[in-house]
PDB file of C-alpha atoms in Angstrom:
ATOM      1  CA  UNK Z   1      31.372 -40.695  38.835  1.00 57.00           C
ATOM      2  CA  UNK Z   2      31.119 -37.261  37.022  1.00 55.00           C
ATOM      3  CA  UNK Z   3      31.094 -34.205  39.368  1.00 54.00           C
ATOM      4  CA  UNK Z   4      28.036 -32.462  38.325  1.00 53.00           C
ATOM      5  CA  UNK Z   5      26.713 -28.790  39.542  1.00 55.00           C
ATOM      6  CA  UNK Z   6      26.742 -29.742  43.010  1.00 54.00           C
ATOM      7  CA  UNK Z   7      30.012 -31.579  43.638  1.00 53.00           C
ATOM      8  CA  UNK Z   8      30.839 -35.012  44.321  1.00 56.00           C
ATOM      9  CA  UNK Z   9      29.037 -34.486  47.984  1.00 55.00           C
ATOM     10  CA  UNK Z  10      25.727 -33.894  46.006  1.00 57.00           C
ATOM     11  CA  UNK Z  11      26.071 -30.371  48.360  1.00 59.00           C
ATOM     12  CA  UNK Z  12      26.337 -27.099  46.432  1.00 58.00           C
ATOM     13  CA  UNK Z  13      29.665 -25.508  46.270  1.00 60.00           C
ATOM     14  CA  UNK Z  14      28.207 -22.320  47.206  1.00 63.00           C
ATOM     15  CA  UNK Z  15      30.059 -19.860  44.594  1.00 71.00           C
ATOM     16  CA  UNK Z  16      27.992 -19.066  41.989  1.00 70.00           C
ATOM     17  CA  UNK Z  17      29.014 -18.533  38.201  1.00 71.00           C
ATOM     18  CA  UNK Z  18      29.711 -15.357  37.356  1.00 76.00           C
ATOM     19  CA  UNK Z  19      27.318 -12.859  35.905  1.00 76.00           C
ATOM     20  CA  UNK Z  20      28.310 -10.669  32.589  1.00 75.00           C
ATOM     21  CA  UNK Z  21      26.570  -7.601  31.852  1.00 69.00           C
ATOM     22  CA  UNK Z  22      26.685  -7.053  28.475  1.00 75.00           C
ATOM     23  CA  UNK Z  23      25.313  -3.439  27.102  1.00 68.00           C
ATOM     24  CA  UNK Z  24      22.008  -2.824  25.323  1.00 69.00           C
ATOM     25  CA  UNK Z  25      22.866  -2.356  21.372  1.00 68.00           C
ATOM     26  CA  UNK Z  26      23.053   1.730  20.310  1.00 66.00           C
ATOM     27  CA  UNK Z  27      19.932   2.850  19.311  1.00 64.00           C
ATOM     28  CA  UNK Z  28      20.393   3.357  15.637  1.00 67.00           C
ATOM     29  CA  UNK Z  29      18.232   6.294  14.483  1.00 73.00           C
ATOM     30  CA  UNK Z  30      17.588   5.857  10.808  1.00 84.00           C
ATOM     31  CA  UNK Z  31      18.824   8.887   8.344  1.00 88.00           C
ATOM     32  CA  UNK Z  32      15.643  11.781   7.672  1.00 94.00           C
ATOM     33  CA  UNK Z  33      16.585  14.093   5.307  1.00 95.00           C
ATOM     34  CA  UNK Z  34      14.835  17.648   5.361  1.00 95.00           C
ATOM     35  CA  UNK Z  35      15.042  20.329   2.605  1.00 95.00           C
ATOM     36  CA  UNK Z  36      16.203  23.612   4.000  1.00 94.00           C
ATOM     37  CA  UNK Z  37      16.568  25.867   0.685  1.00 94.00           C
ATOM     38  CA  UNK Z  38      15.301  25.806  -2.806  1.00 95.00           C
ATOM     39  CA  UNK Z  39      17.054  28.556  -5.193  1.00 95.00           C
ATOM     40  CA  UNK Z  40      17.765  28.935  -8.800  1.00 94.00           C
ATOM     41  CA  UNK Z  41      19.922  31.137 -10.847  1.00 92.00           C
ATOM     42  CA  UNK Z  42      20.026  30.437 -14.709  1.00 89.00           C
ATOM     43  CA  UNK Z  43      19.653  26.994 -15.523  1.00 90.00           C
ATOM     44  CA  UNK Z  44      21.042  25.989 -12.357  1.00 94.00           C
ATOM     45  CA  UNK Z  45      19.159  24.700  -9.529  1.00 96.00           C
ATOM     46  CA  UNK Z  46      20.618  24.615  -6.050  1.00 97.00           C
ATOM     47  CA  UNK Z  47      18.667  22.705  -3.126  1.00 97.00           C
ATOM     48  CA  UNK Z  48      20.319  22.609   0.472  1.00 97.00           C
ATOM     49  CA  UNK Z  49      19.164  19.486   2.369  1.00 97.00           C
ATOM     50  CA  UNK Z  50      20.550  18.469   5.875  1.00 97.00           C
ATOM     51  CA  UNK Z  51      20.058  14.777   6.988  1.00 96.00           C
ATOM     52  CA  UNK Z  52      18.930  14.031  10.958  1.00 94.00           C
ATOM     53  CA  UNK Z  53      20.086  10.680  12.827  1.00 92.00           C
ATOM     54  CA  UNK Z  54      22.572   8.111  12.864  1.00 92.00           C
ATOM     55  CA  UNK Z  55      22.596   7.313   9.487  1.00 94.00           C
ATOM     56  CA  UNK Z  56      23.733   8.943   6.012  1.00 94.00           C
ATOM     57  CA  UNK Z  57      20.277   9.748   3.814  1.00 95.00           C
ATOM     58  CA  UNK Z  58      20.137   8.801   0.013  1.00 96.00           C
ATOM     59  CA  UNK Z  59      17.663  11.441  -1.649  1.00 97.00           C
ATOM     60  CA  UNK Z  60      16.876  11.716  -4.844  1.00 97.00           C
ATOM     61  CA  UNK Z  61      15.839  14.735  -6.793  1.00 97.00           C
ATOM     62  CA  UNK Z  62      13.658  14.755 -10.479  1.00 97.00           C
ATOM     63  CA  UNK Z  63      12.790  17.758 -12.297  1.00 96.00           C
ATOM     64  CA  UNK Z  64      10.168  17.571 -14.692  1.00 96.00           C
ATOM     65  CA  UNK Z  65       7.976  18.845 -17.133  1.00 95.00           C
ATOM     66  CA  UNK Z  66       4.385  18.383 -19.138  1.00 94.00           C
ATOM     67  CA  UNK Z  67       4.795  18.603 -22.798  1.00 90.00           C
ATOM     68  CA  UNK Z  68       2.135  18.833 -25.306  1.00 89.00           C
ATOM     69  CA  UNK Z  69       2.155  17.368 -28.474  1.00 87.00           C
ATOM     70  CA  UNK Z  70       0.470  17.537 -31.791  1.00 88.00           C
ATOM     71  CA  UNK Z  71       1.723  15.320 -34.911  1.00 85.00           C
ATOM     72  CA  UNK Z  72       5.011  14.623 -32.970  1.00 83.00           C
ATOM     73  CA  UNK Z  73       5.618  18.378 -31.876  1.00 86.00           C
ATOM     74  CA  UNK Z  74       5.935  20.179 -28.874  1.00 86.00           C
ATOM     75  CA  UNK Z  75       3.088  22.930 -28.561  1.00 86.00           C
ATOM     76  CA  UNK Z  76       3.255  23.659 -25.018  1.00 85.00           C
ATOM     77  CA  UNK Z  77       5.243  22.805 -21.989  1.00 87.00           C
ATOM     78  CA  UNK Z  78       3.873  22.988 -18.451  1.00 88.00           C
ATOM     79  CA  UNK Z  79       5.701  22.097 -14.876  1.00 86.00           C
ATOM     80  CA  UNK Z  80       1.951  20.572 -13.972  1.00 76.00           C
ATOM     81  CA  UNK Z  81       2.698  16.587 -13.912  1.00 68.00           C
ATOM     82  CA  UNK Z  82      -1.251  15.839 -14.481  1.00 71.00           C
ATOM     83  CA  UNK Z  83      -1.938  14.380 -17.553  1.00 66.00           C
ATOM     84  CA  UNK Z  84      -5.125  14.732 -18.845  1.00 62.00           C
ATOM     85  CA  UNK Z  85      -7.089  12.863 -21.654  1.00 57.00           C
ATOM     86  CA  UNK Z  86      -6.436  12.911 -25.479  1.00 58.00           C
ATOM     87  CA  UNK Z  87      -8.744  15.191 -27.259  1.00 55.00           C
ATOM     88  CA  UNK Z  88     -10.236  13.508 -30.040  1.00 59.00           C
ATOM     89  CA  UNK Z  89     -10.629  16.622 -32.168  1.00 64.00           C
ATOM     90  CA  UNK Z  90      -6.851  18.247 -32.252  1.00 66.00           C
ATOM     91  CA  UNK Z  91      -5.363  14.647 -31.187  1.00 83.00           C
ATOM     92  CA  UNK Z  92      -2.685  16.085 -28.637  1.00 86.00           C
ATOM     93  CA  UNK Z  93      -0.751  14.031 -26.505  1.00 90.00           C
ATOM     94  CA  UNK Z  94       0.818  14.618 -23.272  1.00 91.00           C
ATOM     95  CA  UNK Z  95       4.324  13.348 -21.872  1.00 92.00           C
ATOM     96  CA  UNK Z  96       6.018  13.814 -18.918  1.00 94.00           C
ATOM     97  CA  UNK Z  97       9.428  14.616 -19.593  1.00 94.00           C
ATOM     98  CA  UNK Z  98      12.716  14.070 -17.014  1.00 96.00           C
ATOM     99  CA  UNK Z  99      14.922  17.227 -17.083  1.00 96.00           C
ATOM    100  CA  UNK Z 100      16.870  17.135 -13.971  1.00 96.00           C
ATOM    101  CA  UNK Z 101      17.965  13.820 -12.325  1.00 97.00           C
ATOM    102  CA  UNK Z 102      20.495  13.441  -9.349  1.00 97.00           C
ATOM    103  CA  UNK Z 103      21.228  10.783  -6.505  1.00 97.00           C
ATOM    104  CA  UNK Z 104      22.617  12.167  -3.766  1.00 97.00           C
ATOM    105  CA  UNK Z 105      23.879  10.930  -0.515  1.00 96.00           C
ATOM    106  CA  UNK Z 106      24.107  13.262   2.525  1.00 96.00           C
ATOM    107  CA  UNK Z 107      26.565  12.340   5.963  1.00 96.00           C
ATOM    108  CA  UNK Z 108      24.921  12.180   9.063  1.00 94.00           C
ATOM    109  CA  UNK Z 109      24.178  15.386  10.881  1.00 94.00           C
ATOM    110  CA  UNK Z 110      24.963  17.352   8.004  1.00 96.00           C
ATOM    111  CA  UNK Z 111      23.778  19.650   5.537  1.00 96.00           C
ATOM    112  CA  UNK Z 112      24.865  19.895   1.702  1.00 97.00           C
ATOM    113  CA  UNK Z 113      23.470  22.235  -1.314  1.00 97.00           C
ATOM    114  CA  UNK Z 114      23.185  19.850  -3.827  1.00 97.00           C
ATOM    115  CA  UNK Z 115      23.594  21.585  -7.361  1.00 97.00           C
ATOM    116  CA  UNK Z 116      21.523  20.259 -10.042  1.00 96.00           C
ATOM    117  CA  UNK Z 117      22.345  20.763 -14.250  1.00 95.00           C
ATOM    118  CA  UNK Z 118      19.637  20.187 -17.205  1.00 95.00           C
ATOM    119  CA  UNK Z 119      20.501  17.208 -18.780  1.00 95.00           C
ATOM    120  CA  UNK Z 120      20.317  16.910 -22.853  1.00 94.00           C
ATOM    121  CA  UNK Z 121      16.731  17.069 -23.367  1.00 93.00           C
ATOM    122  CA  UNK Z 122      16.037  19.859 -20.340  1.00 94.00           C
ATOM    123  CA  UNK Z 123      18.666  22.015 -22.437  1.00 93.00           C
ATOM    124  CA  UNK Z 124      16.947  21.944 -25.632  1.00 93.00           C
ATOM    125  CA  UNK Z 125      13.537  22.546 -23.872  1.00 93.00           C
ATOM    126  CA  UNK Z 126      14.714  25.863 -22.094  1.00 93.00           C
ATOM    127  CA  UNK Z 127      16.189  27.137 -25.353  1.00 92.00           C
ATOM    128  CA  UNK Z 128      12.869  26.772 -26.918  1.00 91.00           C
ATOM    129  CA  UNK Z 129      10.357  27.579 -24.226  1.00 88.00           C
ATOM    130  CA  UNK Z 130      12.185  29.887 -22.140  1.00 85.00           C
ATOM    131  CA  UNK Z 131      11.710  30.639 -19.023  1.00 92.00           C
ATOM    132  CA  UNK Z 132      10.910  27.139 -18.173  1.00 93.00           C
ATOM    133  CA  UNK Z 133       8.604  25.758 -15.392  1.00 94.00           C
ATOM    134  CA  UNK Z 134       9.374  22.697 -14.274  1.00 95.00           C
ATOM    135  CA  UNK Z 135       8.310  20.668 -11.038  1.00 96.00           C
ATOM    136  CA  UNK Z 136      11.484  19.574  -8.380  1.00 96.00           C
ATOM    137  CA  UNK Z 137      10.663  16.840  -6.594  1.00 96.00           C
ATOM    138  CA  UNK Z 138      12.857  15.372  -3.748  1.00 96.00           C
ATOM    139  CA  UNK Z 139      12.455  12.126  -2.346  1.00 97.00           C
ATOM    140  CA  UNK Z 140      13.997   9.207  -0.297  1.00 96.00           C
ATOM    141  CA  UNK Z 141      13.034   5.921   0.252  1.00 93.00           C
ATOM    142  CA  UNK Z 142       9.749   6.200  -1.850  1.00 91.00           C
ATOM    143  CA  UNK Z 143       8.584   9.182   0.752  1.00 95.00           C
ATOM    144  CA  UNK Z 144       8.538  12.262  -1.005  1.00 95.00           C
ATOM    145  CA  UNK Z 145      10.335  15.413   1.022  1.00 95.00           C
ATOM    146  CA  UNK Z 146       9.354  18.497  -1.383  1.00 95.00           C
ATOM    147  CA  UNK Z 147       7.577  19.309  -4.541  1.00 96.00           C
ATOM    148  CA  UNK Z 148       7.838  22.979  -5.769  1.00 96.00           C
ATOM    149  CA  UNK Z 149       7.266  24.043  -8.874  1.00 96.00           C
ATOM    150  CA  UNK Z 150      10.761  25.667 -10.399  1.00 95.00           C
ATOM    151  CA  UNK Z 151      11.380  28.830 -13.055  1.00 94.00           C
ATOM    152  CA  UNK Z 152      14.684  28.177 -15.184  1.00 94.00           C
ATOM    153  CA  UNK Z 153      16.340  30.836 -17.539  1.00 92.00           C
ATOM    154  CA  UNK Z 154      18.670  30.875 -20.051  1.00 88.00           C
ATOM    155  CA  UNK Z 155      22.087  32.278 -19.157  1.00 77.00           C
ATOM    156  CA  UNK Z 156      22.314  36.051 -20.947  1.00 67.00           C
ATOM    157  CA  UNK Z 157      25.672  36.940 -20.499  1.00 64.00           C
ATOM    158  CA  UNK Z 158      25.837  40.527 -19.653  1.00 62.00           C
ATOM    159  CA  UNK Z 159      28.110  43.038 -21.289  1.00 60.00           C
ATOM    160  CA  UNK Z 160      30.941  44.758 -19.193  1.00 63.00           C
ATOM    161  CA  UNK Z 161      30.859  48.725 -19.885  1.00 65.00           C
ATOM    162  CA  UNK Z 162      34.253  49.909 -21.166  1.00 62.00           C
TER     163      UNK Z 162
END
């Protein structure tokens, strides 16, 4: 015969098995970013973002612009991202147009100033329509974090006095 849980007696042995306490799991406290400072200085846009909780925060920042078109050429540029309807008399057309673009990812606990550069087309819009307005908008996950609407320059390289 097989000795089961109580012995061969059928009687209980009387020790008990022995009990493990094993420790909850860490709370893991998912990565918010926040945006501390917006500034700009030229063409350059600097944003300083610090990231709460347990876990690094991927953000991503867009700059963009509203152009206005008429037979294929920019009339107007706005930082407004509301497009409105084609006029039928001066046929106009409106596109939103990506200037800035940047993936960032911040540590946990931390804050970084993220610089940002025009890309191709935001270059050749600023030395046309200068300054430029354009509309920063930082987001992770889908959840946007800020929206402000941004004034770029072009760089005039002062003279030293001699």
């Amino acid at each position: 015969p097989v000795a089961g849980p109580r012995g061969r007696s059928g009687r209980s042995s009387g020790r008990a098995a022995p009990i493990t306490a094993t420790a909850p799991p860490p709370v893991s406290v998912k990565g918010r970013a926040s945006v501390k400072h917006i500034t700009t200085s030229g063409a350059t846009v600097s944003v300083q973002v610090s990231c709460k909780g347990n876990t690094s925060c991927k953000i991503k920042l867009t700059g963009t612009v509203l152009e206005t078109l008429r037979g294929g050429k920019v009339i107007a540029v706005a930082a407004s991202t509301k497009t409105k309807t084609k006029s039928k008399k001066k046929k106009t057309t409106k596109k939103t147009i990506t200037i800035i673009s940047k993936t960032a990812t911040i540590p946990a606990g931390k804050t970084r100033t993220i610089k940002l550069t025009l890309n191709a087309a935001g270059k050749k819009l600023l030395a046309k329509h200068h300054p430029l307005k354009a509309k920063l908008t930082i987001t992770q996950a889908s959840k946007t974090l800020a929206r402000k609407t941004i004034t770029l320059k072009t760089n005039t390289k002062k003279k030293k006095k001699r």
